[in-house]
CSV table of C-alpha atoms in Angstrom, one decimal:
chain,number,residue,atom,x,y,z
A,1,UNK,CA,-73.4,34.2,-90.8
A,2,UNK,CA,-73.5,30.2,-90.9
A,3,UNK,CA,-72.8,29.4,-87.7
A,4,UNK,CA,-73.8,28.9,-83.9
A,5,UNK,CA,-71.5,30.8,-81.4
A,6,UNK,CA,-71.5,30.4,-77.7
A,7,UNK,CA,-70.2,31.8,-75.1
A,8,UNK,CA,-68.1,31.6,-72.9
A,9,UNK,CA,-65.9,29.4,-74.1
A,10,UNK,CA,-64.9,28.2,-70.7
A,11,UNK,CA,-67.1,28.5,-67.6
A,12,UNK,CA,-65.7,27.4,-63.4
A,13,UNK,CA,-68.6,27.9,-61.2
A,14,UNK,CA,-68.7,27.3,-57.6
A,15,UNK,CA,-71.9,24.9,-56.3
A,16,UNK,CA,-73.8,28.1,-54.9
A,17,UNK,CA,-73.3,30.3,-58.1
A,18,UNK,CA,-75.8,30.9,-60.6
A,19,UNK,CA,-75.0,31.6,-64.2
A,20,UNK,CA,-76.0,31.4,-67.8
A,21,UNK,CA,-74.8,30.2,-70.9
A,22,UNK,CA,-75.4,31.9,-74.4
A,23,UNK,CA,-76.2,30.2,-77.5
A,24,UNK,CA,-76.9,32.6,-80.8
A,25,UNK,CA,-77.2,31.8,-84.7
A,26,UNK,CA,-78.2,34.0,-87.7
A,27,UNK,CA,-79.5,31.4,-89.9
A,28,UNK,CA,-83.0,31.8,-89.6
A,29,UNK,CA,-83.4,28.3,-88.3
A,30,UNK,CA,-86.1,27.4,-85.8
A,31,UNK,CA,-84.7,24.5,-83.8
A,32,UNK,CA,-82.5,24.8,-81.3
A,33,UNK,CA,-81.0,22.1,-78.7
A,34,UNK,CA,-78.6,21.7,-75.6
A,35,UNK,CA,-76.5,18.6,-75.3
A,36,UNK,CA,-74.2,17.7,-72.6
A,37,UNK,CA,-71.4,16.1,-73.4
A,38,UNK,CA,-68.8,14.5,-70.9
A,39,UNK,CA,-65.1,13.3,-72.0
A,40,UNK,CA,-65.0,10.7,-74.0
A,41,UNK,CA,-68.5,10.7,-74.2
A,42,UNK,CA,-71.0,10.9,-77.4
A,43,UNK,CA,-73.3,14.1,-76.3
A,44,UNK,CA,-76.4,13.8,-74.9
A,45,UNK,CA,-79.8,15.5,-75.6
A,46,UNK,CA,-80.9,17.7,-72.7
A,47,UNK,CA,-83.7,20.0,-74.9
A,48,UNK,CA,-84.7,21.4,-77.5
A,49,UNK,CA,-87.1,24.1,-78.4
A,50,UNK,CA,-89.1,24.0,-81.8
A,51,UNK,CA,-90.2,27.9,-82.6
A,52,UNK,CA,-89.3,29.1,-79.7
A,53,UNK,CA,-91.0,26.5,-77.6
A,54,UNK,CA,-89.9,23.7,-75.2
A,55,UNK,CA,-90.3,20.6,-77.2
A,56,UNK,CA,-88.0,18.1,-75.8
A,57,UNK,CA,-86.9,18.1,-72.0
A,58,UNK,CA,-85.0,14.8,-71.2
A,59,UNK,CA,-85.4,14.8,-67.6
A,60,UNK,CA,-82.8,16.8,-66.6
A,61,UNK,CA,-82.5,18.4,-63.1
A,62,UNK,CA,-84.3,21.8,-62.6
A,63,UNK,CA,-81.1,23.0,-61.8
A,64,UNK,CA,-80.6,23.5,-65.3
A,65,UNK,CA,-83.0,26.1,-67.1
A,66,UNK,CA,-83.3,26.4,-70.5
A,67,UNK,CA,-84.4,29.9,-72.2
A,68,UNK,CA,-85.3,30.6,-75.2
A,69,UNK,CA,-86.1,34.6,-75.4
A,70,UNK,CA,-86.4,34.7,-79.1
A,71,UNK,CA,-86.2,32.6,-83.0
A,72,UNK,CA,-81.7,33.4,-82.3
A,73,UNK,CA,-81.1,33.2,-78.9
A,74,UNK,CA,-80.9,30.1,-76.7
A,75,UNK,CA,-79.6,30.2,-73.2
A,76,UNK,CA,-79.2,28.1,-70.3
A,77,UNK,CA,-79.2,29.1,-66.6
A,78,UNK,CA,-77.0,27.2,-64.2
A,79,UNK,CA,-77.9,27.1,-60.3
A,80,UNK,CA,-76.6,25.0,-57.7
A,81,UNK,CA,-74.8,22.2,-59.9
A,82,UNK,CA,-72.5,19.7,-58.3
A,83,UNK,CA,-69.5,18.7,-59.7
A,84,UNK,CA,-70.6,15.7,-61.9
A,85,UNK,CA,-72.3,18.7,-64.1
A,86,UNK,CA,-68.8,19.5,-65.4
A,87,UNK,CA,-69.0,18.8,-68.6
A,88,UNK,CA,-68.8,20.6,-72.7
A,89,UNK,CA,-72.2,22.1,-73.1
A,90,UNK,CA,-73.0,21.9,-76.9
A,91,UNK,CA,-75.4,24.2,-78.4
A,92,UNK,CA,-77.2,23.4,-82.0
A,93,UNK,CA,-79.4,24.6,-84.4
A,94,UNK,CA,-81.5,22.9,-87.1
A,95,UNK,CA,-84.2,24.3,-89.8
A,96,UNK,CA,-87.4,23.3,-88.1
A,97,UNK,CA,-86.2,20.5,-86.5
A,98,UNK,CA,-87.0,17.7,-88.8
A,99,UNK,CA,-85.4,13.9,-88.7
A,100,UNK,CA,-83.6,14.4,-91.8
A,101,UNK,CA,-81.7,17.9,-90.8
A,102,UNK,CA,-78.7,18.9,-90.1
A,103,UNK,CA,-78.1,19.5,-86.9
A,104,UNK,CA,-75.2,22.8,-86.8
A,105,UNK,CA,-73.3,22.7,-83.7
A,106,UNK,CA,-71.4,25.5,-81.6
A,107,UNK,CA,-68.0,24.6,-80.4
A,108,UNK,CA,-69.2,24.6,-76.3
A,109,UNK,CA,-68.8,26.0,-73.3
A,110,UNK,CA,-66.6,23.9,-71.1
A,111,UNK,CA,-67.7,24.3,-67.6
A,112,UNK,CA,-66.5,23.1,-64.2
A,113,UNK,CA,-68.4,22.6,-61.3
A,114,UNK,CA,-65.7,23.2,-58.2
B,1,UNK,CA,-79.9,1.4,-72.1
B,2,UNK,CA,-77.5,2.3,-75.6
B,3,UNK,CA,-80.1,2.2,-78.4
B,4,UNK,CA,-77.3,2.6,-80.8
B,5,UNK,CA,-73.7,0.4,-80.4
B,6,UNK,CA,-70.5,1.8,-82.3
B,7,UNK,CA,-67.4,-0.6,-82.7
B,8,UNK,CA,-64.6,0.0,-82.4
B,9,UNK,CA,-63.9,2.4,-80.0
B,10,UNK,CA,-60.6,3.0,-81.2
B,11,UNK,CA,-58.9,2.6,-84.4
B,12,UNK,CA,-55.4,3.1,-86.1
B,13,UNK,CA,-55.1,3.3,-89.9
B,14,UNK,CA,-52.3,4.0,-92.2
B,15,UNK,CA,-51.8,6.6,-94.3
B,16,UNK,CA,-54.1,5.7,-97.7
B,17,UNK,CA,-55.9,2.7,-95.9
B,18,UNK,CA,-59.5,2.3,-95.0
B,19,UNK,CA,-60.8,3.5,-91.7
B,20,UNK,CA,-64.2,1.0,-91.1
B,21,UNK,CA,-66.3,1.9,-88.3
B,22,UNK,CA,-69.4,-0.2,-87.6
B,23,UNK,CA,-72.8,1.1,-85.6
B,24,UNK,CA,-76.1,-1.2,-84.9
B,25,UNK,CA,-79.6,0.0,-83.5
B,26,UNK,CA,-82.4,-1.9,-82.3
B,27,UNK,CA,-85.3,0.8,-82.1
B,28,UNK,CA,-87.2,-0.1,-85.8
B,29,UNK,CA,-88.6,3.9,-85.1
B,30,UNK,CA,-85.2,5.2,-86.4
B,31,UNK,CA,-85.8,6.0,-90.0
B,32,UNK,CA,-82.4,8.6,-90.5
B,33,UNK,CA,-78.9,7.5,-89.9
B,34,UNK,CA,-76.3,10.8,-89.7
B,35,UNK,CA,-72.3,10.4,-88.9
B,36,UNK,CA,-70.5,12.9,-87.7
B,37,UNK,CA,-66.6,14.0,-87.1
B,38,UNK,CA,-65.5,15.9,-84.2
B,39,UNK,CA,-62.2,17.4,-83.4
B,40,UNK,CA,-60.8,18.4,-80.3
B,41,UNK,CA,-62.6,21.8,-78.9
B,42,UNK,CA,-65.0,21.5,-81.4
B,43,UNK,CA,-68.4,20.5,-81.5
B,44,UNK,CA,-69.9,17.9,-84.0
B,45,UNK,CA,-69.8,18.2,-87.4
B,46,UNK,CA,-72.3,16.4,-90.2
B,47,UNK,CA,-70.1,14.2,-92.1
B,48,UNK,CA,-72.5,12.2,-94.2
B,49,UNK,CA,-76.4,11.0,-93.2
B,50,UNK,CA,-78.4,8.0,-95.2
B,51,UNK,CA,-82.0,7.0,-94.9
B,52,UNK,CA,-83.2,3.4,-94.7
B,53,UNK,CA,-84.3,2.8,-98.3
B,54,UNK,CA,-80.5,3.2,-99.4
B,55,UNK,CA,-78.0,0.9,-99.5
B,56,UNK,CA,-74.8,2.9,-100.1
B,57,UNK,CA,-74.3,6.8,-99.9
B,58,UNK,CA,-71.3,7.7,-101.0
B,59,UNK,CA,-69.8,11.7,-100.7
B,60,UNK,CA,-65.9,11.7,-101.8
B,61,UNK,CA,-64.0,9.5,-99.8
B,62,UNK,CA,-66.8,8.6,-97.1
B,63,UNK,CA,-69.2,6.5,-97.6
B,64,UNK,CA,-72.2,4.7,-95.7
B,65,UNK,CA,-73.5,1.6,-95.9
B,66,UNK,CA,-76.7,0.4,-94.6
B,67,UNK,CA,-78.6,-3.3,-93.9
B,68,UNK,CA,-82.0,-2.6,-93.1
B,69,UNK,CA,-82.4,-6.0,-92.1
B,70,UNK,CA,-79.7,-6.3,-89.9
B,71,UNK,CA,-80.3,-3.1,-88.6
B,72,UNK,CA,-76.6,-2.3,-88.9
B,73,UNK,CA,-75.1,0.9,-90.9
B,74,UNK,CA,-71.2,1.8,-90.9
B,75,UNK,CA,-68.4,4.4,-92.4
B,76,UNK,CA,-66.2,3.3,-94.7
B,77,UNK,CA,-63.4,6.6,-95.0
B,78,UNK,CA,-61.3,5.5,-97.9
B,79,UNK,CA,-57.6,6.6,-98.5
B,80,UNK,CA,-57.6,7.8,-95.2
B,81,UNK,CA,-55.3,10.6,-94.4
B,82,UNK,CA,-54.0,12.3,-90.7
B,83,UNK,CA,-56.3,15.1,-91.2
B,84,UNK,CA,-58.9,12.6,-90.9
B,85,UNK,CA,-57.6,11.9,-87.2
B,86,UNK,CA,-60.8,12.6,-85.3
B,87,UNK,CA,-63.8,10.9,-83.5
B,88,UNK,CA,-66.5,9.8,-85.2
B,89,UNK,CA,-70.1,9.3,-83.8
B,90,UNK,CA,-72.6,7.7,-85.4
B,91,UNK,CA,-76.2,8.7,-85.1
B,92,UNK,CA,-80.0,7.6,-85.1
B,93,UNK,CA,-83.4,9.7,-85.4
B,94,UNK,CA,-86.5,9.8,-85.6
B,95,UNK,CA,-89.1,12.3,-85.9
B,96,UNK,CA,-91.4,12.2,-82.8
B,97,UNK,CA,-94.2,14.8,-82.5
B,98,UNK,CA,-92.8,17.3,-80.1
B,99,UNK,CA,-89.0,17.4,-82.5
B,100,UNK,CA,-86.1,15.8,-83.4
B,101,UNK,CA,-84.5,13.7,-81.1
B,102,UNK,CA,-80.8,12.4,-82.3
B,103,UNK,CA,-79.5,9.8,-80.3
B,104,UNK,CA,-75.1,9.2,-80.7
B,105,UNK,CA,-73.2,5.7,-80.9
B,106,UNK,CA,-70.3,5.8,-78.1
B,107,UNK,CA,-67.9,7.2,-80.3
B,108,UNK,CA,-64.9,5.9,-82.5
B,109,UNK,CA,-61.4,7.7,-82.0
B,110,UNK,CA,-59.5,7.5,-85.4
B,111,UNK,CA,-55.5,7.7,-85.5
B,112,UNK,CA,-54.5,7.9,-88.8
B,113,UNK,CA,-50.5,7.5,-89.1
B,114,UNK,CA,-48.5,8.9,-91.3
């Protein structure tokens, strides 16, 4: 298995709703990252967790929260977002999560805020 | 703040031509310089990545090349074909203590007529 999957594909939450998104790979790899990316947009870091720890946390709003439950399994909890939050949610993966990787990104979850 | 400017945003080839797409970075910390192509509904995929003490990379029909002094790196895609019709980011990194942190160019949208 050589990739990351995510679900779901396709998210519309209201702004009181909570839910979760799923990231999972196979690959034995140790890094894994969210990025946000809005249309038209280049994606932007949000974190990343190096064995299984928070590593990176870009400032963003505790109304996201990242998870990472074990080395496959990355998810992020959604609660109270506004609309601007509606965006592709990218979820990668990486070795150990050196400069010089590559970074193996999962197609999204494209999620709307109503 | 954009610590890494890609130009043009939007470029049509012909068929068999040369697709050139140009990135520049100021931060001196980036030391690992990755491109990569995404499609529509997709996320990102690694196209090709150079380091700073190479000139030219070159993988098939893409190929990088980097100024260390000018602190400017770009694509060239030769022969270009409509299958290469996608949009390109360009990429900086460097290793900081806590994990890898990639930062994206703005993004280049390639139209390559047939």
């Amino acid at each position: 298995d050589t990739e990351v999957t995510q679900t779901p594909k396709h998210l519309v939450m209201g702004m009181t709703n909570k839910k979760s998104l799923k990231c999972e790979q196979h690959m034995g790899h140790r890094a894994m990252y969210w990025y946000k990316q809005k249309a038209k947009k280049p994606p932007e870091l949000m974190f990343v967790y190096s064995y299984e720890k928070l590593s990176i946390n870009e400032s963003v709003p505790s109304r996201f929260s990242p998870e990472c439950p074990n080395s496959s399994l990355l998810n992020l909890h959604l609660h109270a977002l506004q609309p601007e939050d509606s965006a592709l949610y990218l979820c990668a993966s990486s070795q150990r999560g050196l400069k010089n990787e590559k970074l193996l990104f999962g197609s999204g979850t494209q999620l709307s805020v109503l | 703040q954009q610590q890494v400017k890609q130009s043009p945003q939007s470029l049509i080839v012909q068929k068999g031509g040369i697709s050139i797409i140009n990135c520049a970075y100021e931060n001196t910390a980036f030391d690992y310089f990755p491109w990569y192509q995404q499609f529509p509904g997709k996320g990102p995929a690694l196209l090709i990545a150079i380091r700073p003490d190479v000139s030219e990379k070159k993988e098939g029909r893409f190929t990088i090349s980097f100024n260390k002094s000018a602190k400017q790196f770009s694509l060239h895609i030769m022969d270009s074909q409509p299958g290469d019709s996608a949009t390109y980011f360009c990429a900086a990194s460097s290793n900081m203590e806590y994990g890898n942190k990639l930062v994206f160019g703005a993004g280049t949208i390639l139209r390559v007529k047939s």
